[in-house]
Short mmCIF file of C-alpha atoms and ligand atoms in Angstrom, two decimals:
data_model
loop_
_atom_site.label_atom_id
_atom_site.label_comp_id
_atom_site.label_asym_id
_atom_site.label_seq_id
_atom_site.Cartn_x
_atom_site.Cartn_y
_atom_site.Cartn_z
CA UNK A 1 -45.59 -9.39 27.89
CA UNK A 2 -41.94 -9.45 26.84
CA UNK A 3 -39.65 -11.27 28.94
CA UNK A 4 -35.63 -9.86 28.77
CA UNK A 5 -33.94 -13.65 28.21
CA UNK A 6 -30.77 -13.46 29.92
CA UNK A 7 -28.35 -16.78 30.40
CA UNK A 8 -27.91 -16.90 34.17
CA UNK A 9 -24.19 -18.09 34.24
CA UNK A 10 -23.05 -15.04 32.61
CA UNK A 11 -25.25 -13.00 35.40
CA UNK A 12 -25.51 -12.10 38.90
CA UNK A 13 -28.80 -12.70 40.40
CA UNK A 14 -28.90 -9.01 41.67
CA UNK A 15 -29.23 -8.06 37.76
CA UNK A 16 -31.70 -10.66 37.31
CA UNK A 17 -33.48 -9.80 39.37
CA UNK A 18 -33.64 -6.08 38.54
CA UNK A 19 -33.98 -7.52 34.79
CA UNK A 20 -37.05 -8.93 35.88
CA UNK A 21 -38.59 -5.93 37.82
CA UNK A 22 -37.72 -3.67 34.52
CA UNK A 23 -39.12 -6.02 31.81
CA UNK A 24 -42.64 -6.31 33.72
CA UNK A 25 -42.78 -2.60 33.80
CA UNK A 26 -41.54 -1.36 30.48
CA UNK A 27 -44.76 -2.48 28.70
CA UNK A 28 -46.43 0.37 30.59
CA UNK A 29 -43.81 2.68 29.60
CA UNK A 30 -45.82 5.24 27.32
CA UNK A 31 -45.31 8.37 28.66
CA UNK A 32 -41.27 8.92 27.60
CA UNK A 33 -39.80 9.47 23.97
CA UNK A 34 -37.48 6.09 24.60
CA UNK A 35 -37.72 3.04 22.49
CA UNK A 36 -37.57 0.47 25.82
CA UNK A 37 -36.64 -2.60 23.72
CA UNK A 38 -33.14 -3.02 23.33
CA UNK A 39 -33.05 -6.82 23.86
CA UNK A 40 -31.08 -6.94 20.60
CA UNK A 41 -28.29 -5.59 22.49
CA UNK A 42 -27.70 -8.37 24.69
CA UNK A 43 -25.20 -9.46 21.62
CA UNK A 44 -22.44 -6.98 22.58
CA UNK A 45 -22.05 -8.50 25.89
CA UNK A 46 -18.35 -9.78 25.57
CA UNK A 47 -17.29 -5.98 25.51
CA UNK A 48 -18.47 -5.94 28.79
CA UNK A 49 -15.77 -7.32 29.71
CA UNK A 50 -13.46 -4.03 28.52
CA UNK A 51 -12.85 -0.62 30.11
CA UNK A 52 -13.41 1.24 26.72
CA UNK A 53 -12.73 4.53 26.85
CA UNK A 54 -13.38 6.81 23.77
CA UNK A 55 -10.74 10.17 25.39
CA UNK A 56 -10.64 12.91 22.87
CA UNK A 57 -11.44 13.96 19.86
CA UNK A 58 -12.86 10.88 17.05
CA UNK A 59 -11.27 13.33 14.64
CA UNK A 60 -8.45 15.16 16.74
CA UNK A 61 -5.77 13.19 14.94
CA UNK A 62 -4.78 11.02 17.91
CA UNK A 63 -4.10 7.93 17.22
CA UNK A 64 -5.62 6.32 20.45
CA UNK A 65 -3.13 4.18 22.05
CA UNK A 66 -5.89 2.40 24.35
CA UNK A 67 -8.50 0.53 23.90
CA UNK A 68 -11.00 2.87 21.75
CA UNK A 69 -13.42 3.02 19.41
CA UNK A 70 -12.56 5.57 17.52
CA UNK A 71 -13.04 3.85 14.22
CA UNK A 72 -16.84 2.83 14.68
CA UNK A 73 -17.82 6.22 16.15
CA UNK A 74 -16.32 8.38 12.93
CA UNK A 75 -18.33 5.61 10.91
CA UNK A 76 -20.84 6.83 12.83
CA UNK A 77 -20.43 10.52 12.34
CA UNK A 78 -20.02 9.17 8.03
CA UNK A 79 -23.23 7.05 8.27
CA UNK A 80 -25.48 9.26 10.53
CA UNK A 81 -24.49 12.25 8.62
CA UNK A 82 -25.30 10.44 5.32
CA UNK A 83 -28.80 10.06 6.67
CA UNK A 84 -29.11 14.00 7.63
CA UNK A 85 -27.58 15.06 4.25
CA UNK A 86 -24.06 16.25 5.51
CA UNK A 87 -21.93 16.35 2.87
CA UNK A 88 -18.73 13.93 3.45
CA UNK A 89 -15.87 16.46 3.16
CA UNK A 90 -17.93 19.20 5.69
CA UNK A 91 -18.50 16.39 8.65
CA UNK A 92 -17.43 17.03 11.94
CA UNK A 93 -19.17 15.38 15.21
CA UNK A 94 -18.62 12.80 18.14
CA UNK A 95 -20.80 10.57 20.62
CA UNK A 96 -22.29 12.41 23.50
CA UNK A 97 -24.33 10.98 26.62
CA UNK A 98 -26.98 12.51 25.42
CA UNK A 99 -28.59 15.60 23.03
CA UNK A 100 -28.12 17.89 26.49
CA UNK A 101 -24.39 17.19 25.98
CA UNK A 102 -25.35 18.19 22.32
CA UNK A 103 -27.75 20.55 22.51
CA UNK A 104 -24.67 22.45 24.42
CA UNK A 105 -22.07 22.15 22.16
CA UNK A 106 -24.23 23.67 19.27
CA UNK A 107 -24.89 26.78 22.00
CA UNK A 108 -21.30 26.59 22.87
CA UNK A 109 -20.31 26.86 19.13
CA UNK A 110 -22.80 30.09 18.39
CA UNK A 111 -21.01 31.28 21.29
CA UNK A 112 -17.82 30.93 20.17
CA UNK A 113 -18.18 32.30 16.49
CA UNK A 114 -20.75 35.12 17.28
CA UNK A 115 -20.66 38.15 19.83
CA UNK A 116 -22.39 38.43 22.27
CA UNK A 117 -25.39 36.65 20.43
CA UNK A 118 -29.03 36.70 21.38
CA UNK A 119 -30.29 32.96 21.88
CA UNK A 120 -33.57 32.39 20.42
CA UNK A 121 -35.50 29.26 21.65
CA UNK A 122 -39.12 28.17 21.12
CA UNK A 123 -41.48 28.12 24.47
CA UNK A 124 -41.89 24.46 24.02
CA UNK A 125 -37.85 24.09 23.24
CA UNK A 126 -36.15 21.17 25.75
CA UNK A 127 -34.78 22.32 28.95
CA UNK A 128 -31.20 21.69 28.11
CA UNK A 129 -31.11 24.53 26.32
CA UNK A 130 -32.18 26.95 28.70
CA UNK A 131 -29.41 24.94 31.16
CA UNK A 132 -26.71 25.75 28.06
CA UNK A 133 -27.15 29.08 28.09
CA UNK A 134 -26.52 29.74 31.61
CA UNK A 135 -23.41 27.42 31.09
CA UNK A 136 -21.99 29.70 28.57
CA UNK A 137 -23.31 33.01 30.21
CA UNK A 138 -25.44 34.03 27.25
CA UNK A 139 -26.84 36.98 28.62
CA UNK A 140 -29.91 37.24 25.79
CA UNK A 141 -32.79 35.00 25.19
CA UNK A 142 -35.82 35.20 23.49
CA UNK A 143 -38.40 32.68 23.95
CA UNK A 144 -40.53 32.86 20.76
CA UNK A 145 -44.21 31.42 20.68
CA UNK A 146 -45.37 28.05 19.35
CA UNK A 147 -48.79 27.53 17.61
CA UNK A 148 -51.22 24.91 19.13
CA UNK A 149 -49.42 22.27 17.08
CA UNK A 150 -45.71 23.01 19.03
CA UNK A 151 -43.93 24.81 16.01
CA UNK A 152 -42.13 27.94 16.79
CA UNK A 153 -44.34 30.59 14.99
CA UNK A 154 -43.54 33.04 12.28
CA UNK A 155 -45.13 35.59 13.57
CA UNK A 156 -43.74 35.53 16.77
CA UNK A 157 -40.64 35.09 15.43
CA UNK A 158 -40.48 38.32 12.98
CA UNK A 159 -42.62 40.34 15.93
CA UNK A 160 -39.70 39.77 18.62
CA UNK A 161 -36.67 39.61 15.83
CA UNK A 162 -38.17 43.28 14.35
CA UNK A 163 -37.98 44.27 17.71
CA UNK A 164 -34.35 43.66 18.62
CA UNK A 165 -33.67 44.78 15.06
CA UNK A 166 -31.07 42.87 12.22
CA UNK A 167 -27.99 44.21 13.29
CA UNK A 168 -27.90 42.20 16.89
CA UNK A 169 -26.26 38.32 16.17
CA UNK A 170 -28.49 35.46 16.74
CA UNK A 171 -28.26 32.09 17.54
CA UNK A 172 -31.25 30.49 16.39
CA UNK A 173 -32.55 26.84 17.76
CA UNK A 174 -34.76 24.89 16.08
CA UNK A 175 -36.32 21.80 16.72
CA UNK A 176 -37.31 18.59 14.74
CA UNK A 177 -39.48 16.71 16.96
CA UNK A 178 -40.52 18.72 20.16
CA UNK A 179 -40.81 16.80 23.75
CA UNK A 180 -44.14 17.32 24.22
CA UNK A 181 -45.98 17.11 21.34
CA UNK A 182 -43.15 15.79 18.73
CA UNK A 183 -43.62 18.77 16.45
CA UNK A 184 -41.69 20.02 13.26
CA UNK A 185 -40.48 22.85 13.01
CA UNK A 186 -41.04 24.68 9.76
CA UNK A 187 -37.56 25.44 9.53
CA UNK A 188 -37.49 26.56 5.84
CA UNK A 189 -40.56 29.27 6.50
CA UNK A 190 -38.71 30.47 9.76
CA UNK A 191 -35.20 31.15 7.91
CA UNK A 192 -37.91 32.89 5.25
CA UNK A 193 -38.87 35.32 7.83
CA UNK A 194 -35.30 35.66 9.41
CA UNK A 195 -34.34 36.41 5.82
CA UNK A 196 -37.25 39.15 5.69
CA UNK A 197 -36.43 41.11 8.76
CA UNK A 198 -33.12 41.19 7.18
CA UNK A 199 -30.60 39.27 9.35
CA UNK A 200 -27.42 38.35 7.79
CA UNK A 201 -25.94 34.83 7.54
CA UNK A 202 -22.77 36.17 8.73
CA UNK A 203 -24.42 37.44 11.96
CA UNK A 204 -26.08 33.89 12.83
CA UNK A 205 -25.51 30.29 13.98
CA UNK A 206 -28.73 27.90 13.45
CA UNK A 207 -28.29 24.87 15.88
CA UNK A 208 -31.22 21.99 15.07
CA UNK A 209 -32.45 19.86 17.87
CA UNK A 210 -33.27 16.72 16.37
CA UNK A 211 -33.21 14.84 19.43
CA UNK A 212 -36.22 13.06 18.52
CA UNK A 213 -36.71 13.86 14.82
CA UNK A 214 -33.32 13.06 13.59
CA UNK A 215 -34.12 9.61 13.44
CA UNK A 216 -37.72 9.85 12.15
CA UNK A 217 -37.33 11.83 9.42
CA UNK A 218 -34.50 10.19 7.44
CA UNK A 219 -37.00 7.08 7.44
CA UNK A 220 -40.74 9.17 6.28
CA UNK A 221 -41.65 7.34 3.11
CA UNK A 222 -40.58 9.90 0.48
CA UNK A 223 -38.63 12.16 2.88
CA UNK A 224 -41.44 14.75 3.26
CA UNK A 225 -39.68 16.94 5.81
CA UNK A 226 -36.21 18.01 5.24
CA UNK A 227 -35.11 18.86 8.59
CA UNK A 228 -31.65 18.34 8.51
CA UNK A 229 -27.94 19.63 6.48
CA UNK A 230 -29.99 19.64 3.37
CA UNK A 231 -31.07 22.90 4.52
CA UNK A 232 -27.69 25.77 3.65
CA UNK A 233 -28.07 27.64 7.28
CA UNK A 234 -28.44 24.56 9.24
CA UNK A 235 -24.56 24.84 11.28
CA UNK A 236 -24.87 22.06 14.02
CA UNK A 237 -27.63 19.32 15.15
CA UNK A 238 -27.86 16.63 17.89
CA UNK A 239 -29.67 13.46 17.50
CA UNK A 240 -30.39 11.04 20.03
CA UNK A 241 -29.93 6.97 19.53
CA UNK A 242 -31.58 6.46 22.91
CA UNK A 243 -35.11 7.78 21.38
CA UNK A 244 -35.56 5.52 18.43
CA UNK A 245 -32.70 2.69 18.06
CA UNK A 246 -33.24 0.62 21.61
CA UNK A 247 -29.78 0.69 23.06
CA UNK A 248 -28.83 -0.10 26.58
CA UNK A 249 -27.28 3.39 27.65
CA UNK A 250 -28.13 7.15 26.83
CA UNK A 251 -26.54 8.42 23.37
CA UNK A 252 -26.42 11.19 21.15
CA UNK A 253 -24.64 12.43 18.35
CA UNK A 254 -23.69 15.82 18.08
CA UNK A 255 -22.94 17.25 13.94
CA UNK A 256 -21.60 20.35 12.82
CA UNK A 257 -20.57 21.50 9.54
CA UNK A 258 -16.63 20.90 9.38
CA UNK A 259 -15.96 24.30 7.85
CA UNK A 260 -17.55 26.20 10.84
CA UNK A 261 -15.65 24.19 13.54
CA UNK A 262 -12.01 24.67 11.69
CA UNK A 263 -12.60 28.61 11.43
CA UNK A 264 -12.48 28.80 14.84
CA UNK A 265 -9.27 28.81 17.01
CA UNK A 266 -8.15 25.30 17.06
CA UNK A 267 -8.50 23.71 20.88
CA UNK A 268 -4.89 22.93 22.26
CA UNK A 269 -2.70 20.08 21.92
CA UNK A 270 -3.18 18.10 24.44
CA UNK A 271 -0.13 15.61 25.35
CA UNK A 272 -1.84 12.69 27.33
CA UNK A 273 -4.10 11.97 24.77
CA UNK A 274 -2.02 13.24 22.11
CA UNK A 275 -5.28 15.20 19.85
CA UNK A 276 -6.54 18.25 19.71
CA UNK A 277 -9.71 17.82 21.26
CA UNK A 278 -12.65 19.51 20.30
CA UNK A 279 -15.30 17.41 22.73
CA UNK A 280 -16.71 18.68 26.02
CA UNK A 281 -16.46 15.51 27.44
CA UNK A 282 -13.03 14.19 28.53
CA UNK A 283 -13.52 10.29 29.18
CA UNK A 284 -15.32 9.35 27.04
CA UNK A 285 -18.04 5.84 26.63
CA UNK A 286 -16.79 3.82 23.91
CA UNK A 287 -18.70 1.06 23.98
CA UNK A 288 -21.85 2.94 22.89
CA UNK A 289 -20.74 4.53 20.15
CA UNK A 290 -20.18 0.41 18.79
CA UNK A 291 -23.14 -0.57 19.42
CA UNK A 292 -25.20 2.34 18.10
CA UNK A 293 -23.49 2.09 15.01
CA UNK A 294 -24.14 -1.86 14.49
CA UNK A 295 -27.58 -1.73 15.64
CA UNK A 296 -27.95 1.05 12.72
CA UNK A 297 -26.30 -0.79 10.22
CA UNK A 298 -28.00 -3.99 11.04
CA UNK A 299 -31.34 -2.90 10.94
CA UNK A 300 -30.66 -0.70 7.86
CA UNK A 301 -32.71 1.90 5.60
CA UNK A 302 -35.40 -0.67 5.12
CA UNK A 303 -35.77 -1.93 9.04
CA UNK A 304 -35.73 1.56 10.36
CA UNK A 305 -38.36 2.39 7.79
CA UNK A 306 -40.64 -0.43 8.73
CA UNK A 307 -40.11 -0.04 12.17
CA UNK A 308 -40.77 4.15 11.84
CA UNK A 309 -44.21 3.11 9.80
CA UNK A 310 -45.39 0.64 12.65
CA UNK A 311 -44.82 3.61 15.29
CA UNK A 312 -46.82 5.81 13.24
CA UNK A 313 -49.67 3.20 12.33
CA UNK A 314 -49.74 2.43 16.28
CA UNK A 315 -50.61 6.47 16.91
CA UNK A 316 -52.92 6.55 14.21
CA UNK A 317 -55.16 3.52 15.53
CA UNK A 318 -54.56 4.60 19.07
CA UNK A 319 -55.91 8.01 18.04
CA UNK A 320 -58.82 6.63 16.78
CA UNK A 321 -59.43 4.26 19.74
CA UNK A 322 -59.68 7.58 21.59
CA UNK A 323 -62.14 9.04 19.31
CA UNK A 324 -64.29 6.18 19.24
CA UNK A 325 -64.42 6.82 23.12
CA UNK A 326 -65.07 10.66 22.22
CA UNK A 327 -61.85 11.46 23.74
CA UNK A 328 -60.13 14.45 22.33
CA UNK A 329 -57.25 12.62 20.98
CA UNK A 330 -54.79 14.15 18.40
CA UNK A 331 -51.69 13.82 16.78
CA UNK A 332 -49.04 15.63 14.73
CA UNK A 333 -48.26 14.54 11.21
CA UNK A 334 -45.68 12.17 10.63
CA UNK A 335 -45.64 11.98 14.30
CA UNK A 336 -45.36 8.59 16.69
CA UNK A 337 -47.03 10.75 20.07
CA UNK A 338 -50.55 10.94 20.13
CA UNK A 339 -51.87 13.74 22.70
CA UNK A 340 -54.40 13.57 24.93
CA UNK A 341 -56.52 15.21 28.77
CA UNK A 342 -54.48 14.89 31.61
CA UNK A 343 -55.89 11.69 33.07
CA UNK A 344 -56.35 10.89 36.94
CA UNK A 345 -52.80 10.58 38.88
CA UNK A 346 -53.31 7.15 39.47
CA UNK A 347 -53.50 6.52 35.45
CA UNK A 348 -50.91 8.80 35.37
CA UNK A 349 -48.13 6.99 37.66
CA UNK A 350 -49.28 3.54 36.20
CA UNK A 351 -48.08 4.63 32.46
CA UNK A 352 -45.07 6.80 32.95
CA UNK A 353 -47.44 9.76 31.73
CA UNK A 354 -46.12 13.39 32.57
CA UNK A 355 -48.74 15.89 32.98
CA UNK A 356 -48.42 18.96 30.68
CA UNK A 357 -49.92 22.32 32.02
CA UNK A 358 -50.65 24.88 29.83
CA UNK A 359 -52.90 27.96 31.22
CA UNK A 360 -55.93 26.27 32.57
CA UNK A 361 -55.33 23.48 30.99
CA UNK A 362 -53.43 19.75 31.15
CA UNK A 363 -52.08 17.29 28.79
CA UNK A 364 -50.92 14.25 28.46
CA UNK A 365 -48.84 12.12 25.60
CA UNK A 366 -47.95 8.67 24.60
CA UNK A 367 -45.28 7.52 22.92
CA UNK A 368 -45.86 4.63 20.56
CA UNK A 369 -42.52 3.12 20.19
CA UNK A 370 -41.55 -0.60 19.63
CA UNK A 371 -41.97 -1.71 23.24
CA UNK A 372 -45.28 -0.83 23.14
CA UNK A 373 -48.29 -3.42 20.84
CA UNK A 374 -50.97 -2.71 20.00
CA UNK A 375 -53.30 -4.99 22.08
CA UNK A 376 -51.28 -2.60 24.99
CA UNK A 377 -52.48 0.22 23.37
CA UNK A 378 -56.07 -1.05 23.22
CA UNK A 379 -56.08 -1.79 26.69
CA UNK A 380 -54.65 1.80 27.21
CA UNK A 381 -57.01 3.30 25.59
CA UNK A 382 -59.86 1.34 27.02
CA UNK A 383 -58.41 2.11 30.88
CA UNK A 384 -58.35 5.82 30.10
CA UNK A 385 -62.00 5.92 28.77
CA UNK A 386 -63.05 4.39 32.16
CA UNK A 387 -60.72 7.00 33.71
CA UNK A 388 -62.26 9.79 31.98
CA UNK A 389 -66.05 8.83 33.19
CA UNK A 390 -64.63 7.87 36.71
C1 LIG B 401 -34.82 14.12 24.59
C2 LIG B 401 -34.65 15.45 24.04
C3 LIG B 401 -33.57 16.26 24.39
C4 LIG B 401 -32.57 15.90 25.44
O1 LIG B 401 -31.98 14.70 25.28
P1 LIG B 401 -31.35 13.88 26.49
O2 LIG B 401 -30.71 12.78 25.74
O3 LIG B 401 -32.48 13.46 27.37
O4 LIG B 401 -30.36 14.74 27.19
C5 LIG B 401 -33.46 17.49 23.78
N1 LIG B 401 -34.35 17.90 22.89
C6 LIG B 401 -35.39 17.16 22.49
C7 LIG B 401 -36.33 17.67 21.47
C8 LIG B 401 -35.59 15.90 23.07
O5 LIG B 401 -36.64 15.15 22.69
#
């Protein structure tokens, strides 16, 4: 079992301690999309020592009298959206908490450039987005169907969009690695059928929620999914650093196309910061943003690639573990969540699995991120067999 190493002069024993409790648990961790292991990050500590406050807008023309890092999150924004094919003079974005934060900004910006749009949302789509549209009173929402793999279906889609007919505006969500079963959407097929029933770019915003996916499929040997600004309609997209990287605290980055942000009003001048601030946030965490972007750039193309190929061998034998058991054990292509029966509650609480309930039935799913081995998984998988004949 991993140990966190920590010097004890530089801390308390309270944290220690706590240290201690977390790093015999996270082993069992399987159930949540987080990569647990962000030892690595234990570097960084001197900024501890700094109130770092990132107020404003990375790109609001403020020079940022305080202590900031305003510098390493617009690197950020530059190398993220290198990775999600943004091209450099149509970049906009900034650090969030998290993709909720996000996920809300790209409903808050179909908002602001459409009227009175209809959101339209998968049935497996995250939460956050049903919370952002009651944030920004959008008073239409159509939850279209997903297929038995997760992705939103065509034929829902056109069905419900043929109803409300092409002349309505849309804001359109789509999602590149869903929570519960880490599925793609097909995004080019959907815009396919949106083009059919005859909606007009001009009446549209398409917001991607790459939460998960955004920093899986930048590292698929041979880029087989192009869920990102490659695609023309794609306007905004969040990605999480929590998910994959292994960082100490929450974060997400939230992208939009430059062009679509400046054609709005411009948000006011505002003196104490001296930007024009385009965030929803006000303070701001600075220190994240730093570390996000030096974990990226240390690990590189190549590390995130090798560590994105162990994730996905790790599902792949854990799936088959299963099978051998004649468990009904599946996964989703290019996918590092293998799904599987509800187990017993006790199994349940002891790996941080959520229970899934769909109709009459119940699933479960495991995440096979770097904190996780494969002897873990063995044992797992071994443990849930027993469950399943208990
Ligand atoms: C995790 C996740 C979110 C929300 O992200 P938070 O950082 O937890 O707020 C949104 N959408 C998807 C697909 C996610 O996996």
């Amino acid at each position: 079992m991993n140990r966190v190493s920590v010097s004890p002069p530089l801390a308390f024993d309270v944290a220690l301690e706590l240290a201690e409790v977390f790093a015999s648990k996270r082993s069992r961790c399987l159930g949540v999309q987080l990569n647990q292991d962000a030892e690595e990050c234990l570097r960084y500590w001197p900024l501890l020592a700094h109130t770092i406050n990132n107020l404003g807008d990375p790109f609001g023309g403020g020079r940022g009298g305080h202590l900031t890092t305003f510098d390493a999150e617009r690197e950020l924004v530059q190398l993220v959206g290198d990775l999600l094919h943004l091209a450099p003079a149509d970049r906009w974005g900034y650090f969030n908490p998290g993709s909720t934060y996000s996920n809300l900004h790209g409903v808050h910006l179909g908002m602001r450039r459409l009227r009175d749009p209809i959101l339209v949302i998968a049935d497996d789509a995250h939460y956050s987005l049903t919370k952002a549209a009651l944030i920004t009173r959008c008073r239409h929402v159509i939850v279209v169907r997903t297929n038995p793999k997760g992705q939103m279906d065509f034929a829902d889609l056109r069905a419900k969009l043929v109803a409300h007919g092409p002349d309505n505006e849309y804001l359109f969500v789509f999602c590149s690695g869903s929570v519960a079963k880490c599925a793609y959407d097909d995004v080019a097929a959907l815009l396919a059928t949106i083009r059919e029933v005859g909606v007009a770019v001009s009446k549209m915003h398409v917001h991607l929620d790459a939460a998960l996916g955004g920093l899986i499929t930048p590292f698929l040997r041979g880029e087989p999914l192009a869920l990102d600004f490659s695609i023309p309609e794609i306007d905004s997209l969040s990605v999480s650093f929590h998910k994959r990287l292994g960082i100490p605290l929450p974060g997400s980055l939230f992208l939009a196309r430059k062009r679509v942000v400046d054609n709005l009003p411009r948000s006011p001048f505002v003196d104490y910061v001296s930007c024009h601030d385009n965030t929803i946030g006000g303070s701001r965490d600075g220190l994240s943003p730093f570390i996000t972007l030096h974990q990226l750039k240390r690990l590189g193309r190549d590390g995130m690639r090798q560590r994105t190929d162990d994730c996905l061998a790790k599902a792949t034998a854990l799936v088959e573990a299963l099978r051998a058991e004649r468990i009904d054990a599946w996964k989703n292509d290019h996918a590092p969540c293998v799904m599987l029966p509800a187990p017993s509650p006790e199994l349940a609480a002891k790996y941080h699995l959520p229970i899934f309930r769909r109709g009459d039935s119940a699933f479960t799913h495991v995440f096979t991120f770097e904190h996780t081995s494969t002897e873990g998984l063995m044992q797992f998988a071994a443990e849930f067999a027993a469950d399943c004949r208990s």
